[in-house]
XYZ file of C-alpha atoms in Angstrom:
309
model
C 0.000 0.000 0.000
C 1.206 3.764 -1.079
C 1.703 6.249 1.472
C -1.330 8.193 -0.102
C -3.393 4.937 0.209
C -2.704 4.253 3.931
C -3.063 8.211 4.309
C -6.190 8.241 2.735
C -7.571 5.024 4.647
C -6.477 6.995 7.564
C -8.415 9.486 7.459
C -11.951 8.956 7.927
C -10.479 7.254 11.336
C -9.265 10.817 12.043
C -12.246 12.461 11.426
C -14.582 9.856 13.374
C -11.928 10.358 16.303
C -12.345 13.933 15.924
C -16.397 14.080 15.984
C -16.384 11.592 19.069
C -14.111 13.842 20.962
C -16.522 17.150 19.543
C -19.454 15.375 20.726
C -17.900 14.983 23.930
C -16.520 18.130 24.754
C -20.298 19.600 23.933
C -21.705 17.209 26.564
C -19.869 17.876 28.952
C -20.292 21.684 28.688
C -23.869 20.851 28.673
C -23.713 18.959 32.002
C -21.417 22.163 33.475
C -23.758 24.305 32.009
C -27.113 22.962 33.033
C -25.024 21.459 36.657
C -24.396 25.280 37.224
C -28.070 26.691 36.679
C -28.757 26.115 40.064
C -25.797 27.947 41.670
C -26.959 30.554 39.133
C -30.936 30.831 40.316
C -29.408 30.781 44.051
C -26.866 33.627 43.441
C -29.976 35.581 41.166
C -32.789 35.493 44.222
C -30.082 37.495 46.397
C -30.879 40.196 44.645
C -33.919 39.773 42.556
C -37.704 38.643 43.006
C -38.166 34.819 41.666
C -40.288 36.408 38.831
C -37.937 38.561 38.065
C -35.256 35.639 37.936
C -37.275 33.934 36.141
C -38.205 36.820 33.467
C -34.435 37.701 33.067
C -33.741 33.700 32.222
C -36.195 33.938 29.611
C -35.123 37.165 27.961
C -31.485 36.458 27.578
C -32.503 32.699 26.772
C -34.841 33.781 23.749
C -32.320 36.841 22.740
C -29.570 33.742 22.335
C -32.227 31.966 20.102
C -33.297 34.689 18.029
C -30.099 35.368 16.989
C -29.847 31.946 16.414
C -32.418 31.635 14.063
C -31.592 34.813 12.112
C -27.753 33.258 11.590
C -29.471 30.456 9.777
C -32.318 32.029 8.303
C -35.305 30.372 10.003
C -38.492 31.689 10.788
C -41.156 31.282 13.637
C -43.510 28.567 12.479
C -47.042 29.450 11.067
C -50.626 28.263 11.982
C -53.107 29.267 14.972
C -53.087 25.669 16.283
C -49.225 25.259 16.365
C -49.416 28.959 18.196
C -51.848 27.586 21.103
C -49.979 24.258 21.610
C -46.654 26.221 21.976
C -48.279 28.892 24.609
C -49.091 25.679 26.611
C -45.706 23.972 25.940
C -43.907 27.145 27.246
C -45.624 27.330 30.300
C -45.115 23.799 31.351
C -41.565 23.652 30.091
C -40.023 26.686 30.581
C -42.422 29.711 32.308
C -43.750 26.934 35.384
C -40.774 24.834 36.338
C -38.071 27.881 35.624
C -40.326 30.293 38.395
C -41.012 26.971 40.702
C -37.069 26.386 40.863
C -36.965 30.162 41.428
C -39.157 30.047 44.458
C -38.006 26.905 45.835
C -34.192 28.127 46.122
C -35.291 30.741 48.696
C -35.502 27.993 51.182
C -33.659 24.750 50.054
C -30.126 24.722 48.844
C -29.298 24.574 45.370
C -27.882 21.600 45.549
C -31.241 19.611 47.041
C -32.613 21.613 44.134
C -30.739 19.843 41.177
C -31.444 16.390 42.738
C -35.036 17.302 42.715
C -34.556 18.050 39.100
C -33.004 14.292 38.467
C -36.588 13.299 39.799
C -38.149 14.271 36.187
C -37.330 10.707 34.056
C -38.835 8.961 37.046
C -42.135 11.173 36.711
C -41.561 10.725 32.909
C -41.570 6.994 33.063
C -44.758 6.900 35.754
C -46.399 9.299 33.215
C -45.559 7.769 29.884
C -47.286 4.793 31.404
C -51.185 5.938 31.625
C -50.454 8.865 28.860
C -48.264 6.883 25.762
C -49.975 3.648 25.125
C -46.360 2.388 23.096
C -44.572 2.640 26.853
C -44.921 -0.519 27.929
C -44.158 -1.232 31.882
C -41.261 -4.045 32.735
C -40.333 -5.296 35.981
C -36.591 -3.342 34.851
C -38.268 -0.138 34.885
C -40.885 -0.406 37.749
C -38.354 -1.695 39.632
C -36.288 1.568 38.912
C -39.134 3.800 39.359
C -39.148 1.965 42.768
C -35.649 2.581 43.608
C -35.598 6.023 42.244
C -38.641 7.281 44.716
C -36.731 5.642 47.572
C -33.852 7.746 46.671
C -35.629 10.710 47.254
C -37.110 9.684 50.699
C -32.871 8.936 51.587
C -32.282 12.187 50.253
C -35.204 14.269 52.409
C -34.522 12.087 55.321
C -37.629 10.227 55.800
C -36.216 8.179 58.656
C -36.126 11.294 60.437
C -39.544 12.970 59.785
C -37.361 15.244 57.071
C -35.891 17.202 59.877
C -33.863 20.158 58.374
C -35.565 19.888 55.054
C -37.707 22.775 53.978
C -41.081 21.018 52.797
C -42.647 24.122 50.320
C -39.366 24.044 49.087
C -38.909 20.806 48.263
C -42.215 20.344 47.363
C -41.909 22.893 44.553
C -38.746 21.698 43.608
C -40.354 18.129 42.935
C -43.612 19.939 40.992
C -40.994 21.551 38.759
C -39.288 18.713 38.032
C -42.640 17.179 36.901
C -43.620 19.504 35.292
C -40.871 19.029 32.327
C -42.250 15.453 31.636
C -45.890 17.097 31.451
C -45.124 19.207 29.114
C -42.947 16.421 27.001
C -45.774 14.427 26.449
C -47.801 17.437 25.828
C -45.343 18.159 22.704
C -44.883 14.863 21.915
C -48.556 14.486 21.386
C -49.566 17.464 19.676
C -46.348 19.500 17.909
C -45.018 15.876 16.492
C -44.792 16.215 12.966
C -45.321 20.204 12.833
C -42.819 20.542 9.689
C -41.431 23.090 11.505
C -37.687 22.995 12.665
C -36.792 22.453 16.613
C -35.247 25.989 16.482
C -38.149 27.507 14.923
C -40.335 25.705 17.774
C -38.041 26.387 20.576
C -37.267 29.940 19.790
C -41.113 30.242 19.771
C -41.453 28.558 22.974
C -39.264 30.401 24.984
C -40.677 33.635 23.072
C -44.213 32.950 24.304
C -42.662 32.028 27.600
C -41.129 35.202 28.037
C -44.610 37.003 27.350
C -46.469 35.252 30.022
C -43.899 35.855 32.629
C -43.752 39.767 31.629
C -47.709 39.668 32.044
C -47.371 37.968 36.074
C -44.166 39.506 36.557
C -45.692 43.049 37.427
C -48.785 41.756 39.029
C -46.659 40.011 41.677
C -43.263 42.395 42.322
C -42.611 45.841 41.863
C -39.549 47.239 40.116
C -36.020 46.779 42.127
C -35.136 50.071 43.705
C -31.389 48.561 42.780
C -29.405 46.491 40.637
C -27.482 44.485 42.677
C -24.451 43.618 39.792
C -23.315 39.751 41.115
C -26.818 38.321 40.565
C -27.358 40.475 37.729
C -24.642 38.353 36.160
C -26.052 35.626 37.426
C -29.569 35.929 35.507
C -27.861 36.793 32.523
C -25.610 33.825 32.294
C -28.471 31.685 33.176
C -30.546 32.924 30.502
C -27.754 33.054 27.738
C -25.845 30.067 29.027
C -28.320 28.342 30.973
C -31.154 28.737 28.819
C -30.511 29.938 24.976
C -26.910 28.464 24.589
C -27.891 24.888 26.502
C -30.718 24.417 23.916
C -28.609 24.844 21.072
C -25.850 22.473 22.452
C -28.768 20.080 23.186
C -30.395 19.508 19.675
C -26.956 19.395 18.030
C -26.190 16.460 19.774
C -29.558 14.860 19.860
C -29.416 15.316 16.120
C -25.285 13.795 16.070
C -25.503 10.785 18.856
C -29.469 10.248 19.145
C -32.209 11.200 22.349
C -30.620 7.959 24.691
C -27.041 9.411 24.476
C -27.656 12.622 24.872
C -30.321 12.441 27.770
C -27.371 10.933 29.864
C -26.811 14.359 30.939
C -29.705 13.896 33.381
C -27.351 11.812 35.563
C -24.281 14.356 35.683
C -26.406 17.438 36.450
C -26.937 16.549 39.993
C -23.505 15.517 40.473
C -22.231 18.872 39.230
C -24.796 20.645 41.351
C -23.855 19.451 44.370
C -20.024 20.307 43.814
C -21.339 23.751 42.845
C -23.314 24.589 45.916
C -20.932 22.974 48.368
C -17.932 24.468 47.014
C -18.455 27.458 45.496
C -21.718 28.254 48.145
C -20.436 26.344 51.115
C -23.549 24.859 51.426
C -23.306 22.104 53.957
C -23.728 18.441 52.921
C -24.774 15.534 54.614
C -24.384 11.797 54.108
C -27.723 11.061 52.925
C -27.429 13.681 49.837
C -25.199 12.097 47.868
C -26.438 8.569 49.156
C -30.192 9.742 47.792
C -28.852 11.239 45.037
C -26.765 7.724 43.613
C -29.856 5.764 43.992
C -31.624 8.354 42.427
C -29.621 8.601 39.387
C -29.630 4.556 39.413
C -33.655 4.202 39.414
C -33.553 6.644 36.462
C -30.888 4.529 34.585
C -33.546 1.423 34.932
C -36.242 3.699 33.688
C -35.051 3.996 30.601
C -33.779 0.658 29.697
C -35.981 -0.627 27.169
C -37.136 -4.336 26.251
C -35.460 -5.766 23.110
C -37.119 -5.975 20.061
């Protein structure tokens, strides 16, 4: 073989290695990314109103999208129907669980609040069950919705009536994690097969979402008499990082590796989340946490493991 044979064989192995190690590096800045939102909605309520957290999320998030779209062109999808199923989408998948997280932070540490979040493909997979007839239940997966929920109770301390555990808090925590499945099934069973892009849909989405929250927003705080500048930053990274830029990263790699892979991220936001909050917030950390959180993240795993065809 020529040396411009064996280079040429070569290099579709290069460029494979290349796109593994791409599609890596994006995950993982998703997981930071996403693992770091709820340092980020901690730091923002220090100096802002949950609504107005919230509201600030949204407008950075959709600014990141719009521009976005106009890079490559796209437009906001048409149609009255596809209008009135995104309005709904956006509140239960952005304008509900973003201002529940808000809210809950006030009283429960941000890092009980991203293990709450690793709660939402066990409520997905109870869900999916009574709402998407092609789910099927397996003794695999009720088995791991089992061991997820018991997770939870080793998280909140159930042994010990969930002494030191704020129970609002938590509670809304838990509904906002819900809520994201809710509204999954919601799209899956009504925007499926819109023949509009995910951009389009998404930067739609968040645009709607933005509108309801600047129609409660006033009703519920008045304007900040300051602009504290930390957790200024704070709702702006969320928004543009947290929110817009997350998105993006998210439907590349859906689109490059496929839903399974990249909904693995589920089981590293937690994990970053609490390193966030207890190093960066000193927020205190006791043996059950990270206990809860492992079985957590292993009754999710079983949720999704699928019978073979």
């Amino acid at each position: 073989m020529t040396t411009a044979t064996s280079d040429a064989a070569r290099t579709p192995v290069r460029i494979r290695a290349r796109r593994a190690l791409d599609w890596k590096v994006r995950f993982a800045a998703l997981s930071l990314v996403w693992g770091f939102s709820f340092l980020l909605i901690k730091v923002g309520t220090d100096g802002y109103a949950p609504f107005q957290v919230t509201l600030g999320r949204l407008v950075f998030g959709t600014a990141v999208l719009a521009a976005a779209m106009a890079v490559k062109r796209q437009r906001l999808p048409r149609g009255a129907r596809t209008w009135a199923h995104l309005t709904v989408a956006a509140f239960l998948l952005n304008a509900l669980p973003f201002s529940l997280f808000a809210f809950a932070e006030l009283t429960i540490p941000s890092t009980l609040a991203g293990i709450c979040n690793a709660t939402s493909p066990l409520w997905g997979m109870a869900l999916s069950l009574v709402a998407l007839s092609e789910d099927r239940p397996t003794r695999v997966r009720v088995a791991g919705l089992g061991l997820g929920f018991l997770g939870v109770l080793t998280v909140l301390g159930a042994w010990q009536g969930f002494t030191g555990v704020d129970p609002t808090g938590t509670a809304l925590a838990l509904l906002a994690s819900l809520s994201y499945p809710v509204g999954w099934i919601y799209v899956r069973r009504t925007l499926a097969g819109s023949g509009a892009s995910h951009l389009s849909l998404t930067g739609a989405q968040l645009l709607l979402a933005t509108l309801q929250l600047a129609v409660v927003t006033p009703l519920f705080t008045s304007m900040p008499t300051r602009f504290p500048v930390v957790p200024l930053l704070a709702v702006a990274a969320l928004g543009a990082l947290g929110t817009g830029f997350a998105v993006l990263i998210q439907y590349g790699l859906v689109a490059e590796v496929g839903p399974t892979t990249a909904q693995m991220v589920t089981y590293f936001i937690p994990v970053i989340a609490t390193a966030a909050g207890v190093t960066v917030l000193g927020e205190s950390l006791t043996w059950s946490t990270p206990v809860g959180a492992a079985i957590v993240l292993a009754g999710a795993a079983l949720t999704q493991v699928r019978p073979r065809g």
